[in-house]
Tab-separated table of C-alpha atoms and ligand atoms in Angstrom:
chain	number	residue	atom	x	y	z
A	1	MET	CA	-85.034	6.506	4.713
A	2	ALA	CA	-81.396	8.712	4.546
A	3	ALA	CA	-80.422	8.840	0.856
A	4	LEU	CA	-77.885	6.310	-0.279
A	5	VAL	CA	-74.417	8.005	-0.990
A	6	THR	CA	-71.958	5.649	-2.893
A	7	LEU	CA	-67.913	6.114	-2.327
A	8	SER	CA	-67.792	7.350	-5.753
A	9	GLU	CA	-70.880	10.022	-5.436
A	10	PHE	CA	-69.381	11.215	-2.192
A	11	ILE	CA	-65.938	11.639	-3.528
A	12	MET	CA	-67.180	13.790	-6.416
A	13	GLU	CA	-69.338	15.558	-4.176
A	14	ARG	CA	-66.536	16.531	-1.991
A	15	GLN	CA	-64.121	17.274	-5.009
A	16	SER	CA	-65.437	20.647	-4.623
A	17	ASP	CA	-63.808	21.037	-1.623
A	18	PHE	CA	-60.817	21.195	-3.377
A	19	PRO	CA	-60.830	24.484	-5.566
A	20	TYR	CA	-58.083	23.710	-7.752
A	21	ALA	CA	-59.165	19.879	-7.951
A	22	SER	CA	-58.851	18.432	-11.145
A	23	GLY	CA	-60.366	15.041	-10.052
A	24	ASP	CA	-56.861	13.153	-9.846
A	25	LEU	CA	-57.326	12.664	-6.000
A	26	SER	CA	-61.038	11.530	-6.511
A	27	ARG	CA	-59.761	9.166	-9.227
A	28	LEU	CA	-57.070	7.801	-6.842
A	29	LEU	CA	-59.490	7.232	-4.156
A	30	SER	CA	-61.743	5.404	-6.220
A	31	ASP	CA	-58.840	3.210	-7.492
A	32	ILE	CA	-58.400	2.235	-4.044
A	33	GLY	CA	-61.891	1.516	-3.433
A	34	ILE	CA	-61.790	-0.821	-6.310
A	35	ALA	CA	-58.589	-2.653	-5.050
A	36	GLY	CA	-59.978	-2.990	-1.826
A	37	LYS	CA	-63.261	-4.795	-2.862
A	38	ILE	CA	-60.954	-7.009	-4.819
A	39	ILE	CA	-58.981	-7.663	-1.763
A	40	ASN	CA	-61.964	-8.241	0.154
A	41	HIS	CA	-63.194	-10.740	-2.167
A	42	LYS	CA	-60.336	-12.598	-1.792
A	43	VAL	CA	-60.160	-12.403	1.916
A	44	ASN	CA	-63.603	-13.719	2.461
A	45	LYS	CA	-63.054	-16.726	0.473
A	46	ALA	CA	-59.796	-16.959	1.726
A	47	GLY	CA	-60.364	-20.582	3.410
A	48	LEU	CA	-61.841	-22.127	0.624
A	49	GLN	CA	-59.447	-21.286	-2.208
A	50	ASP	CA	-56.011	-22.440	-0.872
A	51	ILE	CA	-54.912	-18.927	-0.447
A	52	LEU	CA	-54.552	-19.300	3.227
A	53	GLY	CA	-50.929	-19.887	4.950
A	54	ALA	CA	-47.343	-18.649	4.411
A	55	ALA	CA	-46.243	-17.612	0.881
A	56	GLY	CA	-42.979	-19.190	1.657
A	57	LYS	CA	-41.275	-15.814	1.688
A	58	THR	CA	-40.478	-13.253	4.398
A	59	ASN	CA	-40.996	-9.742	3.665
A	60	VAL	CA	-38.451	-6.730	4.141
A	61	GLN	CA	-39.672	-6.631	7.889
A	62	GLY	CA	-38.415	-10.378	8.221
A	63	GLU	CA	-42.162	-11.228	8.791
A	64	THR	CA	-43.401	-14.504	7.224
A	65	GLN	CA	-45.226	-13.154	4.258
A	66	MET	CA	-48.797	-14.894	4.242
A	67	LYS	CA	-50.220	-15.608	0.308
A	68	LEU	CA	-52.737	-13.053	1.183
A	69	ASP	CA	-50.409	-10.393	2.097
A	70	VAL	CA	-48.655	-10.914	-1.777
A	71	PHE	CA	-52.028	-10.804	-3.187
A	72	ALA	CA	-52.836	-8.030	-1.676
A	73	ASP	CA	-49.754	-5.952	-2.332
A	74	ASP	CA	-50.012	-7.212	-6.184
A	75	THR	CA	-53.893	-6.040	-6.275
A	76	LEU	CA	-52.811	-2.538	-4.683
A	77	LEU	CA	-49.444	-2.078	-7.035
A	78	ASN	CA	-51.473	-2.916	-9.943
A	79	ALA	CA	-54.519	-0.799	-9.336
A	80	MET	CA	-51.997	2.196	-8.829
A	81	GLN	CA	-49.959	1.655	-12.199
A	82	TRP	CA	-53.123	1.633	-14.437
A	83	GLY	CA	-54.826	3.652	-12.458
A	84	GLY	CA	-52.064	6.272	-13.296
A	85	GLN	CA	-53.093	8.765	-10.655
A	86	VAL	CA	-49.321	8.344	-8.605
A	87	ALA	CA	-46.016	8.552	-9.885
A	88	GLY	CA	-45.007	5.804	-7.433
A	89	ALA	CA	-45.693	3.443	-4.347
A	90	GLY	CA	-44.028	2.371	-1.041
A	91	SER	CA	-45.737	-0.734	0.269
A	92	GLU	CA	-44.418	-2.203	3.670
A	93	GLU	CA	-44.063	-5.462	1.883
A	94	ASN	CA	-41.120	-4.320	-0.408
A	95	GLU	CA	-37.989	-2.961	0.661
A	96	LYS	CA	-37.683	-0.578	-2.245
A	97	TYR	CA	-40.146	1.865	-3.366
A	98	PHE	CA	-41.691	1.834	-7.007
A	99	ALA	CA	-41.230	4.559	-9.163
A	100	PHE	CA	-43.743	3.728	-12.141
A	101	ASP	CA	-41.998	4.314	-15.716
A	102	HIS	CA	-45.559	4.735	-17.733
A	103	GLU	CA	-46.042	7.995	-19.186
A	104	HIS	CA	-49.301	8.833	-17.273
A	105	CYS	CA	-47.797	7.754	-13.907
A	106	LYS	CA	-44.658	10.134	-14.490
A	107	LYS	CA	-47.409	13.110	-15.103
A	108	ALA	CA	-49.364	11.948	-11.755
A	109	LYS	CA	-49.533	14.592	-8.808
A	110	TYR	CA	-49.018	12.018	-5.741
A	111	VAL	CA	-47.386	9.035	-4.465
A	112	ILE	CA	-48.969	6.421	-2.018
A	113	LEU	CA	-47.578	4.167	0.781
A	114	PHE	CA	-49.411	1.257	1.834
A	115	ASP	CA	-49.754	-1.540	4.071
A	116	PRO	CA	-51.527	-3.954	2.089
A	117	LEU	CA	-52.958	-6.366	4.740
A	118	ASP	CA	-52.133	-5.321	8.315
A	119	GLY	CA	-52.411	-7.910	10.781
A	120	SER	CA	-52.226	-10.833	8.343
A	121	SER	CA	-50.900	-13.111	10.933
A	122	ASN	CA	-54.408	-13.211	11.950
A	123	ILE	CA	-55.828	-14.396	8.319
A	124	ASP	CA	-55.783	-18.243	9.235
A	125	VAL	CA	-57.775	-17.712	12.367
A	126	ASN	CA	-60.393	-15.356	10.947
A	127	VAL	CA	-59.766	-12.405	12.760
A	128	SER	CA	-60.241	-8.772	11.208
A	129	ILE	CA	-57.629	-7.362	9.087
A	130	GLY	CA	-57.041	-4.177	7.312
A	131	THR	CA	-55.337	-2.176	4.205
A	132	ILE	CA	-53.780	1.085	5.575
A	133	PHE	CA	-52.793	3.947	2.870
A	134	SER	CA	-51.319	7.191	2.836
A	135	ILE	CA	-51.282	9.840	0.109
A	136	PHE	CA	-48.967	12.394	-0.512
A	137	ARG	CA	-48.417	15.243	-3.167
A	138	ARG	CA	-44.976	14.171	-4.794
A	139	LYS	CA	-41.883	16.669	-4.145
A	140	SER	CA	-40.350	15.558	-7.639
A	141	SER	CA	-41.330	17.229	-10.730
A	142	ILE	CA	-44.054	16.399	-12.593
A	143	GLY	CA	-43.177	14.496	-15.441
A	144	ASP	CA	-39.937	12.734	-14.087
A	145	MET	CA	-40.057	9.435	-12.239
A	146	ALA	CA	-40.930	9.633	-8.447
A	147	THR	CA	-37.823	9.684	-6.104
A	148	VAL	CA	-37.220	8.472	-2.566
A	149	ASN	CA	-37.832	11.887	-0.828
A	150	ASP	CA	-41.463	11.847	-2.291
A	151	PHE	CA	-41.779	8.922	0.316
A	152	LEU	CA	-39.964	10.328	3.304
A	153	GLN	CA	-42.441	13.580	3.910
A	154	THR	CA	-43.816	14.199	7.751
A	155	GLY	CA	-47.243	12.999	8.069
A	156	ASP	CA	-48.330	16.562	8.427
A	157	GLU	CA	-47.972	16.465	4.410
A	158	GLN	CA	-50.309	13.818	3.945
A	159	VAL	CA	-53.114	15.066	1.544
A	160	ALA	CA	-55.198	11.927	2.265
A	161	ALA	CA	-55.306	8.918	4.298
A	162	GLY	CA	-57.419	5.940	5.127
A	163	TYR	CA	-57.995	2.281	5.617
A	164	ILE	CA	-60.235	-0.702	4.852
A	165	ILE	CA	-61.077	-3.067	7.670
A	166	TYR	CA	-62.241	-6.411	6.563
A	167	GLY	CA	-64.427	-7.637	9.345
A	168	SER	CA	-67.646	-8.738	10.049
A	169	SER	CA	-68.506	-6.219	7.302
A	170	THR	CA	-65.975	-4.598	4.951
A	171	MET	CA	-65.567	-0.635	5.677
A	172	LEU	CA	-63.416	1.936	4.102
A	173	VAL	CA	-62.621	4.835	6.362
A	174	TYR	CA	-60.701	8.106	4.931
A	175	THR	CA	-60.187	11.672	5.306
A	176	THR	CA	-58.879	14.099	2.971
A	177	GLY	CA	-58.234	16.723	6.039
A	178	ARG	CA	-62.015	17.810	5.893
A	179	GLY	CA	-63.056	15.318	8.801
A	180	VAL	CA	-63.582	11.473	8.486
A	181	ASN	CA	-65.944	9.440	6.801
A	182	GLY	CA	-66.848	5.730	6.942
A	183	PHE	CA	-68.135	3.555	3.926
A	184	THR	CA	-69.645	-0.206	4.453
A	185	LEU	CA	-69.423	-2.325	1.650
A	186	GLN	CA	-72.534	-3.774	0.191
A	187	PRO	CA	-71.153	-7.150	-1.090
A	188	SER	CA	-74.448	-8.283	-3.101
A	189	ILE	CA	-73.745	-5.359	-5.434
A	190	GLY	CA	-70.203	-4.362	-4.876
A	191	GLU	CA	-70.627	-0.932	-3.811
A	192	PHE	CA	-69.157	1.293	-0.516
A	193	PHE	CA	-72.240	3.321	0.705
A	194	LEU	CA	-71.760	6.066	3.361
A	195	SER	CA	-72.822	4.708	6.511
A	196	HIS	CA	-70.546	6.687	9.328
A	197	PRO	CA	-70.665	10.430	8.252
A	198	ASN	CA	-68.329	12.491	10.074
A	199	MET	CA	-66.942	10.319	12.036
A	200	ARG	CA	-65.723	11.746	15.598
A	201	ILE	CA	-63.565	9.881	18.487
A	202	PRO	CA	-65.031	10.421	21.965
A	203	GLU	CA	-62.642	12.439	24.212
A	204	ASP	CA	-62.381	10.217	26.468
A	205	GLY	CA	-62.649	6.240	26.761
A	206	SER	CA	-62.266	3.119	29.051
A	207	ILE	CA	-60.802	0.627	26.393
A	208	PHE	CA	-56.861	0.193	26.462
A	209	SER	CA	-55.357	-2.212	23.767
A	210	VAL	CA	-51.680	-3.008	24.211
A	211	ASN	CA	-49.993	-6.369	24.244
A	212	GLU	CA	-49.307	-6.625	28.073
A	213	GLY	CA	-46.761	-9.661	27.435
A	214	HIS	CA	-44.128	-7.069	26.368
A	215	ILE	CA	-45.130	-4.850	29.170
A	216	ASN	CA	-42.015	-5.661	31.547
A	217	ALA	CA	-39.627	-4.425	28.738
A	218	CYS	CA	-41.657	-0.962	28.892
A	219	SER	CA	-40.588	2.644	30.317
A	220	PRO	CA	-42.019	3.059	33.857
A	221	GLY	CA	-44.343	5.532	32.436
A	222	VAL	CA	-46.183	3.271	30.112
A	223	GLN	CA	-46.267	0.357	32.686
A	224	ALA	CA	-47.631	3.053	35.105
A	225	TYR	CA	-50.205	4.185	32.479
A	226	VAL	CA	-51.136	0.515	32.193
A	227	SER	CA	-51.468	0.061	35.822
A	228	TRP	CA	-53.633	3.185	36.302
A	229	CYS	CA	-55.889	1.815	33.683
A	230	LYS	CA	-56.278	-1.395	35.531
A	231	ALA	CA	-56.814	0.252	38.980
A	232	SER	CA	-60.675	0.780	40.053
A	233	ASP	CA	-60.062	3.914	42.153
A	234	LYS	CA	-60.997	6.266	39.218
A	235	LYS	CA	-64.065	8.474	39.475
A	236	THR	CA	-65.585	5.788	37.580
A	237	ASN	CA	-64.827	3.301	40.330
A	238	ARG	CA	-63.983	1.051	37.462
A	239	PRO	CA	-61.428	-0.375	35.808
A	240	TYR	CA	-60.690	-0.023	31.916
A	241	SER	CA	-61.477	-3.036	29.752
A	242	ALA	CA	-58.439	-4.467	28.162
A	243	ARG	CA	-58.917	-5.280	24.428
A	244	TYR	CA	-55.909	-6.117	22.089
A	245	ILE	CA	-57.018	-8.055	19.213
A	246	GLY	CA	-53.188	-7.966	17.712
A	247	SER	CA	-54.673	-6.509	14.534
A	248	LEU	CA	-54.205	-2.728	14.602
A	249	VAL	CA	-56.850	-1.679	12.149
A	250	ALA	CA	-59.719	-3.634	14.012
A	251	ASP	CA	-58.434	-2.247	17.286
A	252	PHE	CA	-57.907	1.348	15.878
A	253	HIS	CA	-61.604	1.080	14.248
A	254	ARG	CA	-63.324	-0.073	17.608
A	255	ASN	CA	-61.526	2.843	19.627
A	256	LEU	CA	-62.273	5.519	16.826
A	257	ILE	CA	-65.980	4.331	17.467
A	258	LYS	CA	-66.373	3.526	20.877
A	259	GLY	CA	-63.173	5.456	22.286
A	260	GLY	CA	-60.027	4.244	23.883
A	261	ILE	CA	-55.980	4.259	23.078
A	262	TYR	CA	-53.898	1.814	21.201
A	263	MET	CA	-50.790	1.344	22.361
A	264	TYR	CA	-47.540	0.089	20.485
A	265	PRO	CA	-44.670	1.486	23.170
A	266	GLY	CA	-40.828	1.127	22.378
A	267	SER	CA	-39.250	-1.680	24.918
A	268	SER	CA	-35.738	-2.388	25.781
A	269	LYS	CA	-35.798	-4.688	22.942
A	270	SER	CA	-36.799	-2.542	20.404
A	271	PRO	CA	-36.824	1.035	21.370
A	272	GLU	CA	-38.722	2.213	18.295
A	273	GLY	CA	-41.442	-0.392	18.569
A	274	LYS	CA	-42.504	-2.607	15.951
A	275	LEU	CA	-45.305	-0.168	13.681
A	276	ARG	CA	-43.799	1.805	10.650
A	277	ILE	CA	-44.365	5.357	10.675
A	278	GLN	CA	-45.219	5.724	6.859
A	279	TYR	CA	-47.620	2.493	6.326
A	280	GLU	CA	-49.130	2.530	9.899
A	281	CYS	CA	-48.599	5.566	12.294
A	282	ASN	CA	-49.430	8.254	10.020
A	283	PRO	CA	-52.279	7.394	7.859
A	284	LEU	CA	-53.863	6.720	11.247
A	285	ALA	CA	-52.823	9.872	13.125
A	286	PHE	CA	-54.260	11.741	10.206
A	287	ILE	CA	-57.507	10.015	10.528
A	288	VAL	CA	-57.461	10.214	14.538
A	289	GLU	CA	-56.623	14.025	14.374
A	290	GLN	CA	-59.091	14.565	12.138
A	291	ALA	CA	-61.507	12.919	14.149
A	292	GLY	CA	-60.650	14.824	17.198
A	293	GLY	CA	-58.156	12.459	18.746
A	294	LYS	CA	-54.669	12.434	19.033
A	295	ALA	CA	-51.449	10.256	17.899
A	296	SER	CA	-48.257	10.491	19.804
A	297	HIS	CA	-44.778	8.887	19.901
A	298	GLY	CA	-44.501	9.544	23.349
A	299	ASN	CA	-43.592	12.821	23.826
A	300	GLY	CA	-44.875	14.541	20.564
A	301	ARG	CA	-46.981	14.451	17.638
A	302	ILE	CA	-46.511	11.324	15.209
A	303	MET	CA	-47.148	13.595	12.183
A	304	GLU	CA	-44.129	15.915	12.966
A	305	ILE	CA	-41.570	13.034	12.745
A	306	LYS	CA	-39.135	13.610	9.511
A	307	PRO	CA	-38.379	9.869	8.481
A	308	THR	CA	-35.280	9.124	6.818
A	309	ASP	CA	-36.031	5.757	6.022
A	310	LEU	CA	-38.961	3.932	4.105
A	311	HIS	CA	-39.249	1.322	6.954
A	312	GLN	CA	-38.545	3.637	9.787
A	313	ARG	CA	-40.704	2.436	13.205
A	314	SER	CA	-41.972	4.574	15.808
A	315	PRO	CA	-43.790	4.008	19.198
A	316	LEU	CA	-47.386	4.662	18.906
A	317	PHE	CA	-50.171	6.098	21.354
A	318	ILE	CA	-53.072	6.699	19.443
A	319	GLY	CA	-56.753	7.322	20.324
A	320	SER	CA	-59.014	9.343	22.566
A	321	LEU	CA	-57.353	12.914	23.182
A	322	LYS	CA	-57.568	12.475	27.015
A	323	MET	CA	-56.122	9.113	27.355
A	324	VAL	CA	-53.418	10.013	25.241
A	325	ASN	CA	-52.500	13.014	27.005
A	326	LYS	CA	-52.620	10.959	30.467
A	327	VAL	CA	-49.827	8.413	29.147
A	328	GLU	CA	-47.648	11.063	27.605
A	329	GLU	CA	-48.110	13.001	31.136
A	330	LEU	CA	-46.704	9.764	32.932
A	331	ILE	CA	-43.830	9.245	30.212
A	332	ARG	CA	-42.708	12.985	31.010
A	333	THR	CA	-43.037	12.231	34.511
A	334	LEU	CA	-41.668	8.801	35.194
A	335	GLY	CA	-39.715	8.333	31.701
B	1	LIG	P1	-47.712	-7.967	18.503
B	1	LIG	C1	-49.672	-7.034	13.104
B	1	LIG	O1	-48.801	-7.567	12.864
B	1	LIG	C2	-49.383	-5.616	13.816
B	1	LIG	O2	-48.186	-4.779	12.961
B	1	LIG	C3	-50.477	-4.815	14.285
B	1	LIG	O3	-51.562	-4.930	13.205
B	1	LIG	C4	-50.645	-5.241	15.387
B	1	LIG	O4	-51.462	-4.649	16.587
B	1	LIG	C5	-49.232	-5.655	16.173
B	1	LIG	O5	-48.904	-5.799	15.061
B	1	LIG	C6	-49.274	-6.834	16.906
B	1	LIG	O6	-47.934	-7.041	17.396
B	1	LIG	O7	-46.244	-7.674	18.994
B	1	LIG	O8	-48.599	-7.525	19.813
B	1	LIG	O9	-48.184	-9.407	18.354
């Protein structure tokens, strides 16, 4: 029987990967794991504790805030403030970033951006949802408050990124730039155990994830790729499978394991698409590239975009290398 390695043990073991690591990133990753357990507890009990349903507010995106969105946001912000490992936090649910005024936070080396509960419109119908996080070294001076530029770095500058998927089991998947590792929560003892070491996405796949309800408003290249996926005249003589859960973390996680591509293209109505660069695109792009896949905005790497706004959006094509290359090729030739 393989040795059981907990998330904390794994993080500490891997700390030696960073010669100058002082343990701050390790503690930050552990704090995120704790916040994930707290959110998981609520998500799993959602139907029983009057926490389902809308919170009666809308977020900066104009999306109806579900009560669990608010709970997850508060939980992560509290964990970050009291953990003291970040100088500030940007959240998809909040218009402005938070620069923490506590002395220990001002001395912190990192900042974090997160989508506290992506796919939350699925909460009431019991579909998997997820927390997505992205960690950067701050640009502002240690000892000062975080500034907006700390949160507007390119994805290539991330030091760590990951997600927690609250599904049939709860998993935390993360990278610090040395591969991707997945941990499954054993709820009875509240520990994450290493269950998916060194995750690699298959170079090619036969699953495509896109909301075809929007497809007529997408570019000719994207429409051509979806038609290509559905055609049966490929060497496999089988059309690909369409799988679209409406929850990015769930679609991404399945494609990471089985191979596939997730697309949220721009459209005539929303040329930049729906997904946010800092909270969704960058962290998943870091993970997929570390696992051998690709993340594109249609004709270039997501992680090379220099954001100018905290809530900037981008079209996203992410997953198996050959599938992303194929849709980029059709976008290049057909527009
Ligand atoms: P649509 C959830 O709101 C989300 O951000 C992703 O998790 C999901 O893949 C996408 O939006 C669904 O959007 O427009 O297809 O309903």
